Every structure is written in C-alpha cells, then in structure tokens.
Short mmCIF file of C-alpha atoms and ligand atoms in Angstrom, two decimals:
data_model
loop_
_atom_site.label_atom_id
_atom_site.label_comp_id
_atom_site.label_asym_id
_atom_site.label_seq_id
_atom_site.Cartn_x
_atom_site.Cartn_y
_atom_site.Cartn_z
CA UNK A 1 -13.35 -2.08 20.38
CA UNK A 2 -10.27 -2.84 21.70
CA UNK A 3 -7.94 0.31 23.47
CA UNK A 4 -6.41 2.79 20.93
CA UNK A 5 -2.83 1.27 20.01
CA UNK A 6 -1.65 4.61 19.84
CA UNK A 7 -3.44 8.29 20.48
CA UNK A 8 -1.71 12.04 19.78
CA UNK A 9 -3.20 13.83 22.75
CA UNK A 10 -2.00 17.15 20.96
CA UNK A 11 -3.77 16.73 17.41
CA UNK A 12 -6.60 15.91 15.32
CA UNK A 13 -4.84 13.21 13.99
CA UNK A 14 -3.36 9.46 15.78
CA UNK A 15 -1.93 8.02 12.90
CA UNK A 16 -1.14 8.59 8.70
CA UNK A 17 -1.07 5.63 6.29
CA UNK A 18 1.75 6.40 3.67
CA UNK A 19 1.61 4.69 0.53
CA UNK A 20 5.36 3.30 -0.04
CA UNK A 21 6.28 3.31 -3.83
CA UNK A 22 6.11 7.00 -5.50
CA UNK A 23 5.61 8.49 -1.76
CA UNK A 24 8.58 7.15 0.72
CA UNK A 25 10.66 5.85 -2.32
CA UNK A 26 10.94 5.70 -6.66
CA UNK A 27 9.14 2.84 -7.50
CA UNK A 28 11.62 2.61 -10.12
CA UNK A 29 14.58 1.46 -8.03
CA UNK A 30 17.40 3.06 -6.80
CA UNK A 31 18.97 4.19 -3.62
CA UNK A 32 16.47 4.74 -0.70
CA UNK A 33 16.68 7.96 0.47
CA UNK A 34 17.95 7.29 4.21
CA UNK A 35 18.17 10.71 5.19
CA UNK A 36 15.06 11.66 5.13
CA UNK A 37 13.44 8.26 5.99
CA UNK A 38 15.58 9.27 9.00
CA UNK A 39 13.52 12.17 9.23
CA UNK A 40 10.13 10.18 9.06
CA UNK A 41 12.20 7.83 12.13
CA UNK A 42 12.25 10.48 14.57
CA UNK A 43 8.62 11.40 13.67
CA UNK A 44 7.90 8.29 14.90
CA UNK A 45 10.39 8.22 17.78
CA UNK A 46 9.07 11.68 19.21
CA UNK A 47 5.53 10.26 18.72
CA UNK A 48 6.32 7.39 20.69
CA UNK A 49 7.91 9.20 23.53
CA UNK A 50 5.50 12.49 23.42
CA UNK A 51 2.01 11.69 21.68
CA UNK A 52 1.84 14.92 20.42
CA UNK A 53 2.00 13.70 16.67
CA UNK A 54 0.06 10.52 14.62
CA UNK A 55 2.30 7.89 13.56
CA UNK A 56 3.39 6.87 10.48
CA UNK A 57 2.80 3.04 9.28
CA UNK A 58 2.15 2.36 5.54
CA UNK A 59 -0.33 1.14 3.37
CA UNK A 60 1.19 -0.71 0.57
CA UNK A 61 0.80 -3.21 -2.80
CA UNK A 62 4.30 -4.27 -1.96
CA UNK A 63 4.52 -7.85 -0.10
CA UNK A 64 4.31 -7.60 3.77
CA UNK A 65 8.56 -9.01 3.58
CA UNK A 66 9.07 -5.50 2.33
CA UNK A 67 6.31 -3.13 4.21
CA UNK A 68 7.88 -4.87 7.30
CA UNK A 69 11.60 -3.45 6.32
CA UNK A 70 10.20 -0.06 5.39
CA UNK A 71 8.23 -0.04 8.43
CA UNK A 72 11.79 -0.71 10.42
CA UNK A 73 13.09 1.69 8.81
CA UNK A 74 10.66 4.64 9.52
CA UNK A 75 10.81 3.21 13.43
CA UNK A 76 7.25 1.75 13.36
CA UNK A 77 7.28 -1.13 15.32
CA UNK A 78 3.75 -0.40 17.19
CA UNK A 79 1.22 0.34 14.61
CA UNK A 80 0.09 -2.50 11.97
CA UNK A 81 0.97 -1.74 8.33
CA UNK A 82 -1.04 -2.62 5.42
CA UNK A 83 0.64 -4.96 2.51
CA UNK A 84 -0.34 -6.50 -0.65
CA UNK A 85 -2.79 -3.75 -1.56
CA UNK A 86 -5.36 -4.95 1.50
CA UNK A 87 -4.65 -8.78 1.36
CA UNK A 88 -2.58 -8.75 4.78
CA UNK A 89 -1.93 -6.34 8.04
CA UNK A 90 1.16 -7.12 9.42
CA UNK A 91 1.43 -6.31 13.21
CA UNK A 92 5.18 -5.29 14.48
CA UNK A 93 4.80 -5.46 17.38
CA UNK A 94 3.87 -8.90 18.01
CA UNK A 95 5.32 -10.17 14.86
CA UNK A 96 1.31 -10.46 13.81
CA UNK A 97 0.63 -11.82 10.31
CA UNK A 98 -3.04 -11.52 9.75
CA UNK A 99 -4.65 -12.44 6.08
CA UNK A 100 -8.37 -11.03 5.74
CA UNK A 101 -10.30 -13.73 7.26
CA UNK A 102 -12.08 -13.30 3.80
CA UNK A 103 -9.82 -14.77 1.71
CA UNK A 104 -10.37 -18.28 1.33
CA UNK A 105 -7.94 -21.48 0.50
CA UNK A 106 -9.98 -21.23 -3.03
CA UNK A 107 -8.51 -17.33 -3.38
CA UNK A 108 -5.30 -18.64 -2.70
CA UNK A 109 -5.26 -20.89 -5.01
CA UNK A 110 -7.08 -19.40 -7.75
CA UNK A 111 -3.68 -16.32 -7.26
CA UNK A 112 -1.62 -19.42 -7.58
CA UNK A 113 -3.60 -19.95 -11.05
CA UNK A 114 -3.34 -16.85 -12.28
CA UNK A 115 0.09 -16.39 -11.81
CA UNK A 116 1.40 -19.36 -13.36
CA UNK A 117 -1.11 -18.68 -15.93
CA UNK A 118 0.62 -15.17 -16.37
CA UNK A 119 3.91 -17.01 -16.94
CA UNK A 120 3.07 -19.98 -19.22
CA UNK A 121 1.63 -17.09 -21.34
CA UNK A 122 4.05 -14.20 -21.29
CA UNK A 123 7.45 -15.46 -19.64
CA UNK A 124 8.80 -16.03 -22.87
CA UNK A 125 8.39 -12.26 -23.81
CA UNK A 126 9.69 -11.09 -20.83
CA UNK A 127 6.96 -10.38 -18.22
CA UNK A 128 8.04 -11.64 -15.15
CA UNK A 129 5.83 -12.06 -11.21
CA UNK A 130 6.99 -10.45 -8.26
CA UNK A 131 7.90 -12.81 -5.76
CA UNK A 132 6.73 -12.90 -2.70
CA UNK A 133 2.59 -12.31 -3.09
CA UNK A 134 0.31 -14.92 -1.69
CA UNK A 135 -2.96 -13.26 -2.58
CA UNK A 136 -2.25 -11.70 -5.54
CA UNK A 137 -0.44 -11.31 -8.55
CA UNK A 138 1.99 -8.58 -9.83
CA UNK A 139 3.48 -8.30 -13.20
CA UNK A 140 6.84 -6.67 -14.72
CA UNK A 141 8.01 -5.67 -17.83
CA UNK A 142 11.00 -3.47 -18.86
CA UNK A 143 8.47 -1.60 -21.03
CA UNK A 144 5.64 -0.50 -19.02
CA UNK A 145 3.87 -0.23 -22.52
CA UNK A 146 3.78 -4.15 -22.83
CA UNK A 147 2.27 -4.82 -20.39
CA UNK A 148 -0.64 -1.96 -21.18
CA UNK A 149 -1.39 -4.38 -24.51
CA UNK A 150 -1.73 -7.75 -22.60
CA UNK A 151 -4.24 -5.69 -20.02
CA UNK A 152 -7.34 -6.96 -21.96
CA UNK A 153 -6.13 -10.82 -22.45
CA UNK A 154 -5.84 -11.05 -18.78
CA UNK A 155 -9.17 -9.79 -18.14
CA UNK A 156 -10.38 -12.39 -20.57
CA UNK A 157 -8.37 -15.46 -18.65
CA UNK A 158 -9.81 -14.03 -15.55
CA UNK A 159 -13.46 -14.25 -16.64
CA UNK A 160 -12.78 -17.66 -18.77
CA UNK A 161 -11.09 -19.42 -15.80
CA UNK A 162 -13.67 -17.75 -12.94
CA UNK A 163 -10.47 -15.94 -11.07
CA UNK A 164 -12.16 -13.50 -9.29
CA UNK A 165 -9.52 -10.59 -9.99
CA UNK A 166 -9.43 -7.18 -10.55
CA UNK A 167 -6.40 -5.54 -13.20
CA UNK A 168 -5.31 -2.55 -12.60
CA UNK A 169 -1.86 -0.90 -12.58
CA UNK A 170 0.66 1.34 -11.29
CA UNK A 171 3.49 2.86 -13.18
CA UNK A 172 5.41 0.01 -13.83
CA UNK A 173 2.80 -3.01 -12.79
CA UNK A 174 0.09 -5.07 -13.72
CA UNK A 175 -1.61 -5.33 -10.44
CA UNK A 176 -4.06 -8.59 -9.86
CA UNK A 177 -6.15 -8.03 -6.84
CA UNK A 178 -9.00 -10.20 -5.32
CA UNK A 179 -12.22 -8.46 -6.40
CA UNK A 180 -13.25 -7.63 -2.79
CA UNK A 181 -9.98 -7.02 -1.57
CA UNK A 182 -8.71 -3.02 -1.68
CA UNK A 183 -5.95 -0.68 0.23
CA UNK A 184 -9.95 0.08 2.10
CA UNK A 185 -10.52 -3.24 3.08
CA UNK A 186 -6.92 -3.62 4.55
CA UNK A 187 -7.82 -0.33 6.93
CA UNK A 188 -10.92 -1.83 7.58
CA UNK A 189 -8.61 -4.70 9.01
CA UNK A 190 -6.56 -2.34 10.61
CA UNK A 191 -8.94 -0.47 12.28
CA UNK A 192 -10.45 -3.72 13.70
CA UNK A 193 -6.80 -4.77 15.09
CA UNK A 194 -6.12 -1.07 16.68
CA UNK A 195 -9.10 0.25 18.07
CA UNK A 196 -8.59 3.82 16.07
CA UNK A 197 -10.74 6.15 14.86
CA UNK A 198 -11.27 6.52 11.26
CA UNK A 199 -11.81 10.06 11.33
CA UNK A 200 -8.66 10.46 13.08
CA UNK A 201 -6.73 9.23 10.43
CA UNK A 202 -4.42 10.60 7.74
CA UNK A 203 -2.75 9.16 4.54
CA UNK A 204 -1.09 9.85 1.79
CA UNK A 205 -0.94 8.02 -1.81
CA UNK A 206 0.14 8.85 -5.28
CA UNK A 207 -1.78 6.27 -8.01
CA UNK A 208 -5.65 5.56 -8.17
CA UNK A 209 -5.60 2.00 -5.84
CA UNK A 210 -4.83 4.81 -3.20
CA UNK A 211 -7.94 6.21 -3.16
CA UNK A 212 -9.20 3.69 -1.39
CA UNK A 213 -7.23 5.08 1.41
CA UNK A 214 -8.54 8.51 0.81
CA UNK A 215 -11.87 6.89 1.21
CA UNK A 216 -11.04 5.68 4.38
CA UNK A 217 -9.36 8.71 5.72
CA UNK A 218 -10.10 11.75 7.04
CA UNK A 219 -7.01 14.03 5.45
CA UNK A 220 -5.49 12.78 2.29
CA UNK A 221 -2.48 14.12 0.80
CA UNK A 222 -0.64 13.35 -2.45
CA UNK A 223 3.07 14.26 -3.95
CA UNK A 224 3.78 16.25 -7.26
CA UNK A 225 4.57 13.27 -9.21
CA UNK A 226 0.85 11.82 -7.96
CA UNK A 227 -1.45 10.16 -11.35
CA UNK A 228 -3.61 13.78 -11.47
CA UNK A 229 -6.74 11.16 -11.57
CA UNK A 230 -6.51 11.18 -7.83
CA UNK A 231 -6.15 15.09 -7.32
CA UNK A 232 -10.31 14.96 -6.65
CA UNK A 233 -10.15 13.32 -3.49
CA UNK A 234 -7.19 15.36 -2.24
CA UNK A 235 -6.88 17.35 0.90
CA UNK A 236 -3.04 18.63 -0.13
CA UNK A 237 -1.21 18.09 -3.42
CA UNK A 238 2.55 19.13 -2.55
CA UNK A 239 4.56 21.00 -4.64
CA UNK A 240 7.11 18.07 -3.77
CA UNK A 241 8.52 15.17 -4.63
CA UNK A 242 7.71 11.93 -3.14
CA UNK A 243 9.39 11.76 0.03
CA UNK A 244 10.42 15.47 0.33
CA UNK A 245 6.44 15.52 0.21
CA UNK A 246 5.94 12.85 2.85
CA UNK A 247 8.14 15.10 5.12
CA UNK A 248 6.13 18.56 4.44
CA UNK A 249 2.89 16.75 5.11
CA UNK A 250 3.61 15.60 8.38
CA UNK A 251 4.72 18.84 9.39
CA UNK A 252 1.21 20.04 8.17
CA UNK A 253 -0.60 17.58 10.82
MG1 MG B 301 2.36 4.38 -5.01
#
C-alpha cells in the first residue's frame, strides 16, 4: 500500500466521493452554481493547508474531460476522481489517466459497437450519444420517456451481438456500462492509486448506480431530490437540494 495521498488528522473521515449530476449541479443544464462550488473550494483549500477535514473529489458517469473541470473547480487537484461510472480514475495531480486494467481492446471496441449501433437505430428519432465516453455508452432524448420504451430493444442488441453491457439510467440517460465495471469498481481503483482507507471514506450520491459508492463507503449521504430507491443504504438524507445538500453534509463530517 502505497502512503495515504491525503489524511484529516482531526476526523473520522480523509476523503468524500460526491456524485456530480443531481448533487454538485442539475443534471438538467443550466448555470453552475459558483457560489457555493466556491464554498466546496475552500473546503478543499482549508483541507489542504490544515488536515482537519476529508477532501472532496467526485465519483461520476460524466466523461473524465468534465470530472476533471468540476474537480478544478471544487480545488481538487490532489485526490483522483472517478469518471465514466468506474471505467477511468483520473489523477490531478500528475495529469494521471488510468483505464481499469480490466477493460480490454475487445471492451473498447465492443462500446464502439454499441454506440454506433444506438445511432444507426434511433438517430433518426432523435436519440443522440454523449460525446466523449470511451468505455461506455450514454444516450439522450428530449423526452426522458423515449428512451424508457427503447430500454428493452437495447438489452436485446446487447445479448444478440454478445456486448457485455449493463442498461440502466439516470433521469435523463440511458446509461451502457461494461458488466463488471461500477462507480465500486472505480473506488476499488482509487483506493489502489491512494493508499486510503475504505472505512475512512465518505460519499454522497442521488440515483441507484450510486450505491455502489455507498457500498464502498463508510458514511453515505443523499440530497432531497435523491431516487427514494437509494434511501436504504443512507446514512443522511438532507432536507436540501443538491448542492445546498453537498454543503450541509460536509459540515456534518
Ligand atoms: Mg447523480
């Protein structure tokens, strides 16, 4: 085990993985809220400088491109985040891009498959694939519904074409995800690269793919707007909002 990356000499806890979308943003779109990421900034700053707090990284479906910005913007830049729901931990502070060394070439290009599979099929009624995903596959659609009704055709193509993925979904995706790859497998990754201790760890998540996280933490806390399926394997469900519940949890720990 390599030395701790980081350790809070005043607390039971050395670092919390934050989901990004419904927890430290809308996944909807609009404005981020910079004041309070802010907030979440100094955490981290005072962390840095004091140890007397865990630090915040996150633990994200989104591509590593965009867990590296939020991670930039919450003034992480020494603890490796967690992108593409487990596929890759991305290392600031060496500029480390690491893709579970069990994911093949074969995955690869079986996600490659799938997506342009995805958009042979339903391009034409408006589902379109988030760019930037190597390992996996993400659909959109204005209507969130839609893509509910193409859920079991996709499992079918899976199974016909031997893509070894797993469909699931948040609010407004289709998630694809390598059968062995989870948000758990990704920590498992990230525990290897920092030399923490898993029952020193916190997180936070608001849709079922984050209970992998609260399977591989010790605290797990969840926002108001969290999918109530994950409210069993919470340790706090805030009476706030996604980031305004970010920001009460850490003053909990
Ligand atoms: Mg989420």
């Amino acid at each position: 085990m390599p030395t701790p990356t980081f350790q809070n000499t005043a607390g039971a806890f050395d670092a919390v993985l934050c989901d990004i979308d419904g927890c430290l943003l809308d996944e909807a779109g609009g404005p981020l809220n910079l004041d309070r990421l802010a907030v979440i900034a100094q955490h981290n700053a005072h962390a840095k400088a004091h140890h007397d707090r865990p630090l915040v990284t996150v633990c994200t479906g989104r591509p590593q491109p965009f867990a590296e910005c939020i991670c930039r913007a919450i003034a992480n830049d020494l603890l490796p985040c967690v992108c593409e729901n487990g596929a890759w931990v991305y290392d600031p502070s060496v500029n480390g891009y690491h893709l579970d060394p069990a994911i093949t070439d074969a995955h690869l290009a079986a996600a490659d498959q799938l997506r342009r599979w995805c958009l042979s099929t339903y391009a034409a009624q408006g589902v379109s694939s988030q760019p930037g995903k190597t390992a996996s596959v993400s659909l959109y659609h204005r209507a969130p519904d839609f893509l509910e009704t193409i859920k079991p055709a996709l499992v079918e193509a899976c199974a016909q074409h031997h893509w070894p993925f797993r469909i699931s979904g948040t609010w407004n995706y289709i998630n694809c995800d390598l059968d062995h790859i989870t948000k758990a497998t990704g920590i498992q990754q990230f525990l290897k690269q920092t030399g923490l201790d898993p029952h020193r760890l916190a997180g936070i998540g608001d849709t079922q793919s984050d209970i992998a996280i609260a399977q591989s933490v010790k605290w797990f806390g969840v926002p108001a707007n969290r999918d109530p399926a994950i409210d069993p394997y919470a340790t706090h469900i805030s009476k706030l909002d996604q980031i305004d519940a970010v920001v009460e949890m850490l003053g909990m720990l």
